Amino acid sequence: MNSNLKFIFLLACLTWNLPFSAFAQKESIDLASAIDSALQNNLGLKSAQQRVEATKAMIPAGFNLDKTQVFFRHDQNDIAENGYSNKVFGISQSMQFPTVYGSQRRVYEDLGMVEQQQYLLTQNQIIKEVSQTYYTIVYLQKLESNYRFLDSLYQQFSIAASRRYELGETNYLEKLTARSKMRELSVRLHQTIESKNQAYVRLEQLIQVGREFEIPDQELLPLLTQNWEMENHPGVQFYEQSINLKTDNLSLERQRLLPDLHGEFFRGTNTGPNARIYPGVQVGVSIPLWFGAQKAKINSSKFELVQTNLAAENYSFQLNNRRAQLEIELQKFQEAISFYTEEGQQLSKQLIAQGNQAYKGGEIDFFQYVLLIENSRNIEVDYLTNLQEYNMTVLEINYLINP
């Protein structure tokens, strides 16, 4: 085997032993697919859905008759016409007042609706967190790009300052300043990268796809607020269903004061001559004579209903108040964004253009040139930071749950 074949064989062996992930490309994912993956895969959301199904499965339990009793009775005093004592077989059934079962079913239905609204709240929260994490990664990617540029610039500046100091063309202060700025930008860059990695981990916790993915570089744009009506808000709907539950539960507790019903059907006979069959029916009611315990339950249900109504009113009030606060905060970030689009962006470009011209013409030294470039980039960074805060506030408004 010649040397070329040996090399190819060795390369093939090494390549074969490399893990597949070394060649696999990360899947590019957009916001819509990230949200869709979270809604399909998130175990917390699946757990909430199972709670809904479990509660709905209990609805038929609203009609829960007591167990039917089958009995045999032999009484020596029960003498038939033929002089023999009868042996009696029969069945008996007890039940609550019929309207109680309808009320119980309504309570179970209300529980199902409450859990359904709780599921929608959980879903809303997950969509908000996925969106916020996704746009945070986009923001950090932009921030990383700016810091990489500045980091590279200050590395060049530090090398140039050290060289000039060695040649006696500058003082030690400029050298220290250059090194200090280089270290500062290096720290910012690494912090940004770590924050981005943390955001990726958080996004994986939410969407739970079980495979590597990446968010493509893209322009960071201002998001739009969505109009939502108070009565259709999932949190308000949750409290409305909770009020229905407490109302129907109070009605159920009141109906438990109604008497229970009992029915019994039996047949008696004996084995003597000329024996006959003696059918019989017995019905009755169970009337509560001591109301204290049930009245306590009724009073407790009344307090629960009042408490839920107050909680619903407070939630709506706090929700409106929080939205108003967020809209004021949004305006603050909007002003910063408007400054950039109206003046800041052009100012940043002018700083770079004038700096390049002045540096090439010998009007400023490298240190002054670097400061101009940094100022230009800081305008970009400030814009990105305000835009990020703006978008996070928009998402908080659009998916506002906990005021």
GROMACS .gro file of C-alpha atoms in nm:
model
  403
    1MET     CA    1   0.000   0.000   0.000
    2ASN     CA    2   0.160   0.330  -0.110
    3SER     CA    3   0.172   0.640   0.106
    4ASN     CA    4  -0.129   0.808  -0.063
    5LEU     CA    5  -0.351   0.506  -0.005
    6LYS     CA    6  -0.234   0.484   0.356
    7PHE     CA    7  -0.324   0.849   0.409
    8ILE     CA    8  -0.670   0.806   0.254
    9PHE     CA    9  -0.734   0.494   0.463
   10LEU     CA   10  -0.627   0.672   0.784
   11LEU     CA   11  -0.845   0.972   0.701
   12ALA     CA   12  -1.143   0.743   0.638
   13CYS     CA   13  -1.094   0.569   0.973
   14LEU     CA   14  -1.072   0.898   1.160
   15THR     CA   15  -1.377   1.032   0.980
   16TRP     CA   16  -1.576   0.719   1.059
   17ASN     CA   17  -1.502   0.754   1.430
   18LEU     CA   18  -1.616   1.115   1.445
   19PRO     CA   19  -1.959   1.157   1.602
   20PHE     CA   20  -2.244   1.222   1.366
   21SER     CA   21  -2.314   1.554   1.536
   22ALA     CA   22  -1.986   1.685   1.402
   23PHE     CA   23  -2.140   1.684   1.055
   24ALA     CA   24  -2.501   1.751   1.144
   25GLN     CA   25  -2.622   2.103   1.085
   26LYS     CA   26  -2.836   2.275   1.341
   27GLU     CA   27  -3.196   2.324   1.242
   28SER     CA   28  -3.290   2.683   1.170
   29ILE     CA   29  -3.606   2.778   1.358
   30ASP     CA   30  -3.834   3.081   1.331
   31LEU     CA   31  -4.074   3.216   1.591
   32ALA     CA   32  -4.385   3.049   1.448
   33SER     CA   33  -4.224   2.703   1.447
   34ALA     CA   34  -4.082   2.763   1.796
   35ILE     CA   35  -4.429   2.841   1.930
   36ASP     CA   36  -4.578   2.544   1.746
   37SER     CA   37  -4.312   2.313   1.891
   38ALA     CA   38  -4.380   2.442   2.243
   39LEU     CA   39  -4.755   2.386   2.207
   40GLN     CA   40  -4.693   2.031   2.085
   41ASN     CA   41  -4.404   1.923   2.308
   42ASN     CA   42  -4.406   2.122   2.631
   43LEU     CA   43  -4.467   1.874   2.912
   44GLY     CA   44  -4.609   2.137   3.145
   45LEU     CA   45  -4.874   2.220   2.886
   46LYS     CA   46  -4.945   1.851   2.829
   47SER     CA   47  -4.989   1.809   3.203
   48ALA     CA   48  -5.239   2.096   3.209
   49GLN     CA   49  -5.429   1.934   2.921
   50GLN     CA   50  -5.450   1.608   3.113
   51ARG     CA   51  -5.598   1.794   3.410
   52VAL     CA   52  -5.867   1.926   3.176
   53GLU     CA   53  -5.941   1.575   3.046
   54ALA     CA   54  -5.945   1.429   3.397
   55THR     CA   55  -6.196   1.690   3.513
   56LYS     CA   56  -6.420   1.643   3.210
   57ALA     CA   57  -6.412   1.267   3.267
   58MET     CA   58  -6.572   1.329   3.608
   59ILE     CA   59  -6.887   1.490   3.463
   60PRO     CA   60  -7.086   1.161   3.443
   61ALA     CA   61  -7.008   1.112   3.814
   62GLY     CA   62  -7.268   1.379   3.886
   63PHE     CA   63  -7.533   1.106   3.876
   64ASN     CA   64  -7.406   0.885   4.155
   65LEU     CA   65  -7.680   0.667   4.298
   66ASP     CA   66  -7.604   0.473   4.612
   67LYS     CA   67  -7.538   0.100   4.575
   68THR     CA   68  -7.849  -0.113   4.530
   69GLN     CA   69  -7.910  -0.343   4.827
   70VAL     CA   70  -8.024  -0.703   4.773
   71PHE     CA   71  -8.157  -0.865   5.087
   72PHE     CA   72  -8.311  -1.181   5.231
   73ARG     CA   73  -8.529  -1.177   5.539
   74HIS     CA   74  -8.685  -1.460   5.736
   75ASP     CA   75  -8.908  -1.368   6.026
   76GLN     CA   76  -9.091  -1.638   6.229
   77ASN     CA   77  -9.360  -1.383   6.303
   78ASP     CA   78  -9.437  -1.342   5.932
   79ILE     CA   79  -9.688  -1.631   5.904
   80ALA     CA   80  -9.867  -1.693   5.576
   81GLU     CA   81 -10.223  -1.825   5.537
   82ASN     CA   82 -10.096  -2.183   5.513
   83GLY     CA   83  -9.939  -2.153   5.858
   84TYR     CA   84  -9.579  -2.138   5.739
   85SER     CA   85  -9.344  -1.846   5.787
   86ASN     CA   86  -9.244  -1.655   5.473
   87LYS     CA   87  -8.898  -1.610   5.336
   88VAL     CA   88  -8.862  -1.267   5.181
   89PHE     CA   89  -8.627  -1.165   4.897
   90GLY     CA   90  -8.605  -0.809   4.778
   91ILE     CA   91  -8.403  -0.509   4.663
   92SER     CA   92  -8.386  -0.159   4.805
   93GLN     CA   93  -8.251   0.165   4.667
   94SER     CA   94  -8.174   0.497   4.828
   95MET     CA   95  -8.119   0.819   4.635
   96GLN     CA   96  -8.080   1.187   4.696
   97PHE     CA   97  -8.351   1.425   4.586
   98PRO     CA   98  -8.348   1.412   4.201
   99THR     CA   99  -8.254   1.779   4.152
  100VAL     CA  100  -7.931   1.718   4.347
  101TYR     CA  101  -7.790   1.506   4.065
  102GLY     CA  102  -7.847   1.778   3.807
  103SER     CA  103  -7.673   2.026   4.035
  104GLN     CA  104  -7.381   1.790   4.089
  105ARG     CA  105  -7.338   1.751   3.714
  106ARG     CA  106  -7.335   2.129   3.666
  107VAL     CA  107  -7.065   2.161   3.932
  108TYR     CA  108  -6.848   1.903   3.752
  109GLU     CA  109  -6.909   2.082   3.422
  110ASP     CA  110  -6.803   2.410   3.584
  111LEU     CA  111  -6.487   2.245   3.715
  112GLY     CA  112  -6.408   2.134   3.361
  113MET     CA  113  -6.454   2.488   3.230
  114VAL     CA  114  -6.234   2.631   3.505
  115GLU     CA  115  -5.957   2.384   3.420
  116GLN     CA  116  -6.000   2.465   3.050
  117GLN     CA  117  -5.947   2.835   3.121
  118GLN     CA  118  -5.647   2.750   3.339
  119TYR     CA  119  -5.505   2.556   3.045
  120LEU     CA  120  -5.552   2.858   2.816
  121LEU     CA  121  -5.373   3.076   3.071
  122THR     CA  122  -5.083   2.830   3.080
  123GLN     CA  123  -5.076   2.823   2.700
  124ASN     CA  124  -5.078   3.203   2.687
  125GLN     CA  125  -4.788   3.216   2.933
  126ILE     CA  126  -4.581   2.969   2.731
  127ILE     CA  127  -4.639   3.159   2.405
  128LYS     CA  128  -4.528   3.479   2.577
  129GLU     CA  129  -4.214   3.321   2.722
  130VAL     CA  130  -4.120   3.158   2.390
  131SER     CA  131  -4.166   3.490   2.208
  132GLN     CA  132  -3.968   3.687   2.466
  133THR     CA  133  -3.685   3.433   2.471
  134TYR     CA  134  -3.674   3.415   2.092
  135TYR     CA  135  -3.646   3.792   2.048
  136THR     CA  136  -3.395   3.809   2.332
  137ILE     CA  137  -3.168   3.575   2.135
  138VAL     CA  138  -3.210   3.789   1.822
  139TYR     CA  139  -3.120   4.097   2.027
  140LEU     CA  140  -2.815   3.930   2.184
  141GLN     CA  141  -2.695   3.818   1.843
  142LYS     CA  142  -2.703   4.181   1.726
  143LEU     CA  143  -2.532   4.293   2.045
  144GLU     CA  144  -2.266   4.026   2.006
  145SER     CA  145  -2.196   4.145   1.651
  146ASN     CA  146  -2.140   4.501   1.773
  147TYR     CA  147  -1.918   4.393   2.061
  148ARG     CA  148  -1.713   4.167   1.834
  149PHE     CA  149  -1.643   4.464   1.608
  150LEU     CA  150  -1.545   4.687   1.901
  151ASP     CA  151  -1.342   4.409   2.061
  152SER     CA  152  -1.145   4.362   1.739
  153LEU     CA  153  -1.100   4.738   1.707
  154TYR     CA  154  -0.965   4.778   2.060
  155GLN     CA  155  -0.734   4.481   2.019
  156GLN     CA  156  -0.580   4.662   1.723
  157PHE     CA  157  -0.572   4.983   1.923
  158SER     CA  158  -0.401   4.808   2.217
  159ILE     CA  159  -0.137   4.658   1.988
  160ALA     CA  160  -0.079   4.995   1.821
  161ALA     CA  161  -0.058   5.176   2.155
  162SER     CA  162   0.193   4.923   2.289
  163ARG     CA  163   0.402   4.961   1.975
  164ARG     CA  164   0.395   5.340   1.991
  165TYR     CA  165   0.490   5.328   2.359
  166GLU     CA  166   0.788   5.107   2.275
  167LEU     CA  167   0.893   5.357   2.010
  168GLY     CA  168   0.850   5.647   2.252
  169GLU     CA  169   0.572   5.805   2.044
  170THR     CA  170   0.315   5.805   2.327
  171ASN     CA  171   0.294   5.790   2.704
  172TYR     CA  172   0.215   5.499   2.934
  173LEU     CA  173  -0.134   5.635   3.005
  174GLU     CA  174  -0.247   5.579   2.646
  175LYS     CA  175  -0.114   5.224   2.660
  176LEU     CA  176  -0.305   5.155   2.985
  177THR     CA  177  -0.619   5.315   2.843
  178ALA     CA  178  -0.602   5.099   2.533
  179ARG     CA  179  -0.553   4.781   2.735
  180SER     CA  180  -0.830   4.879   2.977
  181LYS     CA  181  -1.079   4.940   2.694
  182MET     CA  182  -0.977   4.615   2.528
  183ARG     CA  183  -1.043   4.419   2.848
  184GLU     CA  184  -1.373   4.601   2.904
  185LEU     CA  185  -1.499   4.514   2.555
  186SER     CA  186  -1.376   4.157   2.590
  187VAL     CA  187  -1.574   4.115   2.912
  188ARG     CA  188  -1.887   4.264   2.753
  189LEU     CA  189  -1.853   4.032   2.457
  190HIS     CA  190  -1.818   3.720   2.671
  191GLN     CA  191  -2.106   3.825   2.896
  192THR     CA  192  -2.325   3.871   2.589
  193ILE     CA  193  -2.228   3.529   2.455
  194GLU     CA  194  -2.306   3.367   2.791
  195SER     CA  195  -2.642   3.546   2.806
  196LYS     CA  196  -2.721   3.421   2.456
  197ASN     CA  197  -2.630   3.064   2.553
  198GLN     CA  198  -2.852   3.090   2.861
  199ALA     CA  199  -3.137   3.214   2.643
  200TYR     CA  200  -3.092   2.915   2.412
  201VAL     CA  201  -3.112   2.681   2.711
  202ARG     CA  202  -3.428   2.854   2.829
  203LEU     CA  203  -3.583   2.827   2.482
  204GLU     CA  204  -3.504   2.455   2.474
  205GLN     CA  205  -3.677   2.418   2.813
  206LEU     CA  206  -3.988   2.572   2.659
  207ILE     CA  207  -4.008   2.409   2.316
  208GLN     CA  208  -3.854   2.072   2.418
  209VAL     CA  209  -3.774   1.956   2.062
  210GLY     CA  210  -3.488   1.729   2.173
  211ARG     CA  211  -3.254   1.834   1.893
  212GLU     CA  212  -3.010   2.115   1.826
  213PHE     CA  213  -3.144   2.429   1.664
  214GLU     CA  214  -3.039   2.784   1.596
  215ILE     CA  215  -3.207   3.116   1.532
  216PRO     CA  216  -3.088   3.277   1.209
  217ASP     CA  217  -2.948   3.629   1.211
  218GLN     CA  218  -3.226   3.870   1.128
  219GLU     CA  219  -3.322   4.231   1.157
  220LEU     CA  220  -3.467   4.330   1.493
  221LEU     CA  221  -3.787   4.525   1.428
  222PRO     CA  222  -4.041   4.690   1.660
  223LEU     CA  223  -4.336   4.463   1.737
  224LEU     CA  224  -4.700   4.572   1.728
  225THR     CA  225  -4.937   4.569   2.023
  226GLN     CA  226  -5.254   4.367   1.988
  227ASN     CA  227  -5.593   4.495   2.093
  228TRP     CA  228  -5.779   4.263   2.329
  229GLU     CA  229  -6.116   4.315   2.493
  230MET     CA  230  -6.142   4.274   2.866
  231GLU     CA  231  -6.436   4.032   2.856
  232ASN     CA  232  -6.249   3.796   2.622
  233HIS     CA  233  -5.926   3.792   2.823
  234PRO     CA  234  -5.846   3.435   2.940
  235GLY     CA  235  -5.786   3.555   3.296
  236VAL     CA  236  -6.123   3.729   3.309
  237GLN     CA  237  -6.285   3.421   3.159
  238PHE     CA  238  -6.117   3.210   3.427
  239TYR     CA  239  -6.277   3.417   3.701
  240GLU     CA  240  -6.616   3.415   3.529
  241GLN     CA  241  -6.609   3.037   3.519
  242SER     CA  242  -6.494   3.031   3.883
  243ILE     CA  243  -6.795   3.246   3.977
  244ASN     CA  244  -7.024   3.005   3.793
  245LEU     CA  245  -6.864   2.718   3.983
  246LYS     CA  246  -6.913   2.885   4.322
  247THR     CA  247  -7.272   2.980   4.234
  248ASP     CA  248  -7.365   2.627   4.130
  249ASN     CA  249  -7.185   2.483   4.432
  250LEU     CA  250  -7.392   2.707   4.662
  251SER     CA  251  -7.709   2.586   4.488
  252LEU     CA  252  -7.595   2.226   4.537
  253GLU     CA  253  -7.532   2.272   4.909
  254ARG     CA  254  -7.878   2.423   4.951
  255GLN     CA  255  -8.040   2.131   4.771
  256ARG     CA  256  -7.869   1.887   5.003
  257LEU     CA  257  -8.124   2.001   5.264
  258LEU     CA  258  -8.395   1.828   5.060
  259PRO     CA  259  -8.499   1.479   5.179
  260ASP     CA  260  -8.345   1.161   5.044
  261LEU     CA  261  -8.579   0.908   4.885
  262HIS     CA  262  -8.593   0.533   4.953
  263GLY     CA  263  -8.771   0.255   4.766
  264GLU     CA  264  -8.796  -0.117   4.839
  265PHE     CA  265  -8.950  -0.400   4.640
  266PHE     CA  266  -8.976  -0.753   4.784
  267ARG     CA  267  -9.154  -1.084   4.744
  268GLY     CA  268  -9.228  -1.333   5.020
  269THR     CA  269  -9.331  -1.698   5.003
  270ASN     CA  270  -9.276  -2.033   5.173
  271THR     CA  271  -9.243  -2.399   5.082
  272GLY     CA  272  -9.559  -2.517   5.254
  273PRO     CA  273  -9.870  -2.653   5.080
  274ASN     CA  274 -10.087  -2.400   4.900
  275ALA     CA  275  -9.810  -2.143   4.932
  276ARG     CA  276  -9.867  -1.807   4.768
  277ILE     CA  277  -9.635  -1.524   4.663
  278TYR     CA  278  -9.677  -1.204   4.858
  279PRO     CA  279  -9.528  -0.904   4.672
  280GLY     CA  280  -9.467  -0.581   4.858
  281VAL     CA  281  -9.343  -0.225   4.811
  282GLN     CA  282  -9.210   0.019   5.067
  283VAL     CA  283  -9.121   0.385   5.000
  284GLY     CA  284  -8.999   0.652   5.234
  285VAL     CA  285  -8.805   0.973   5.277
  286SER     CA  286  -8.510   1.073   5.496
  287ILE     CA  287  -8.581   1.412   5.645
  288PRO     CA  288  -8.287   1.601   5.798
  289LEU     CA  289  -8.366   1.698   6.157
  290TRP     CA  290  -8.029   1.855   6.238
  291PHE     CA  291  -7.942   2.132   5.993
  292GLY     CA  292  -7.636   2.277   6.164
  293ALA     CA  293  -7.366   2.101   5.964
  294GLN     CA  294  -7.530   2.160   5.627
  295LYS     CA  295  -7.608   2.523   5.708
  296ALA     CA  296  -7.239   2.570   5.790
  297LYS     CA  297  -7.150   2.437   5.445
  298ILE     CA  298  -7.404   2.672   5.287
  299ASN     CA  299  -7.263   2.973   5.473
  300SER     CA  300  -6.910   2.875   5.374
  301SER     CA  301  -7.019   2.849   5.009
  302LYS     CA  302  -7.171   3.198   5.032
  303PHE     CA  303  -6.843   3.341   5.157
  304GLU     CA  304  -6.653   3.161   4.882
  305LEU     CA  305  -6.885   3.312   4.620
  306VAL     CA  306  -6.841   3.663   4.760
  307GLN     CA  307  -6.463   3.614   4.778
  308THR     CA  308  -6.447   3.495   4.416
  309ASN     CA  309  -6.653   3.793   4.297
  310LEU     CA  310  -6.419   4.032   4.478
  311ALA     CA  311  -6.114   3.854   4.338
  312ALA     CA  312  -6.260   3.883   3.987
  313GLU     CA  313  -6.323   4.256   4.028
  314ASN     CA  314  -5.973   4.307   4.165
  315TYR     CA  315  -5.820   4.108   3.878
  316SER     CA  316  -5.999   4.319   3.617
  317PHE     CA  317  -5.898   4.640   3.793
  318GLN     CA  318  -5.534   4.535   3.827
  319LEU     CA  319  -5.529   4.413   3.467
  320ASN     CA  320  -5.646   4.750   3.334
  321ASN     CA  321  -5.407   4.933   3.563
  322ARG     CA  322  -5.110   4.719   3.463
  323ARG     CA  323  -5.183   4.763   3.093
  324ALA     CA  324  -5.194   5.140   3.141
  325GLN     CA  325  -4.856   5.126   3.319
  326LEU     CA  326  -4.704   4.917   3.041
  327GLU     CA  327  -4.835   5.153   2.774
  328ILE     CA  328  -4.668   5.447   2.951
  329GLU     CA  329  -4.346   5.247   2.973
  330LEU     CA  330  -4.382   5.161   2.606
  331GLN     CA  331  -4.397   5.530   2.519
  332LYS     CA  332  -4.067   5.585   2.698
  333PHE     CA  333  -3.891   5.330   2.482
  334GLN     CA  334  -4.073   5.455   2.174
  335GLU     CA  335  -3.919   5.799   2.223
  336ALA     CA  336  -3.570   5.647   2.229
  337ILE     CA  337  -3.643   5.447   1.913
  338SER     CA  338  -3.783   5.756   1.740
  339PHE     CA  339  -3.467   5.949   1.828
  340TYR     CA  340  -3.256   5.683   1.660
  341THR     CA  341  -3.465   5.665   1.344
  342GLU     CA  342  -3.491   6.044   1.315
  343GLU     CA  343  -3.142   6.150   1.427
  344GLY     CA  344  -2.933   5.881   1.591
  345GLN     CA  345  -2.888   5.655   1.291
  346GLN     CA  346  -2.774   5.943   1.070
  347LEU     CA  347  -2.552   6.075   1.349
  348SER     CA  348  -2.388   5.733   1.384
  349LYS     CA  349  -2.312   5.723   1.012
  350GLN     CA  350  -2.173   6.077   1.020
  351LEU     CA  351  -1.942   5.992   1.309
  352ILE     CA  352  -1.796   5.702   1.111
  353ALA     CA  353  -1.766   5.902   0.788
  354GLN     CA  354  -1.612   6.207   0.954
  355GLY     CA  355  -1.385   5.990   1.166
  356ASN     CA  356  -1.256   5.802   0.863
  357GLN     CA  357  -1.194   6.127   0.677
  358ALA     CA  358  -1.022   6.298   0.970
  359TYR     CA  359  -0.805   5.996   1.048
  360LYS     CA  360  -0.695   5.954   0.688
  361GLY     CA  361  -0.619   6.328   0.670
  362GLY     CA  362  -0.409   6.314   0.984
  363GLU     CA  363  -0.640   6.547   1.175
  364ILE     CA  364  -0.690   6.295   1.458
  365ASP     CA  365  -0.479   6.013   1.593
  366PHE     CA  366  -0.577   5.647   1.617
  367PHE     CA  367  -0.696   5.684   1.978
  368GLN     CA  368  -0.937   5.964   1.884
  369TYR     CA  369  -1.051   5.767   1.582
  370VAL     CA  370  -1.130   5.463   1.796
  371LEU     CA  371  -1.332   5.676   2.038
  372LEU     CA  372  -1.539   5.812   1.748
  373ILE     CA  373  -1.608   5.462   1.621
  374GLU     CA  374  -1.703   5.349   1.973
  375ASN     CA  375  -1.942   5.642   2.012
  376SER     CA  376  -2.100   5.549   1.681
  377ARG     CA  377  -2.140   5.189   1.790
  378ASN     CA  378  -2.275   5.293   2.130
  379ILE     CA  379  -2.557   5.474   1.952
  380GLU     CA  380  -2.637   5.144   1.779
  381VAL     CA  381  -2.614   4.950   2.106
  382ASP     CA  382  -2.840   5.198   2.288
  383TYR     CA  383  -3.092   5.167   2.006
  384LEU     CA  384  -3.085   4.787   2.022
  385THR     CA  385  -3.126   4.793   2.400
  386ASN     CA  386  -3.424   5.029   2.384
  387LEU     CA  387  -3.575   4.827   2.100
  388GLN     CA  388  -3.535   4.509   2.305
  389GLU     CA  389  -3.706   4.667   2.605
  390TYR     CA  390  -3.978   4.798   2.375
  391ASN     CA  391  -4.044   4.455   2.226
  392MET     CA  392  -4.044   4.286   2.567
  393THR     CA  393  -4.302   4.540   2.684
  394VAL     CA  394  -4.516   4.482   2.374
  395LEU     CA  395  -4.515   4.107   2.438
  396GLU     CA  396  -4.600   4.169   2.804
  397ILE     CA  397  -4.903   4.372   2.690
  398ASN     CA  398  -5.011   4.123   2.424
  399TYR     CA  399  -4.993   3.827   2.662
  400LEU     CA  400  -5.066   4.003   2.989
  401ILE     CA  401  -5.181   3.749   3.248
  402ASN     CA  402  -5.052   3.836   3.594
  403PRO     CA  403  -5.113   4.207   3.661
   0.00000   0.00000   0.00000
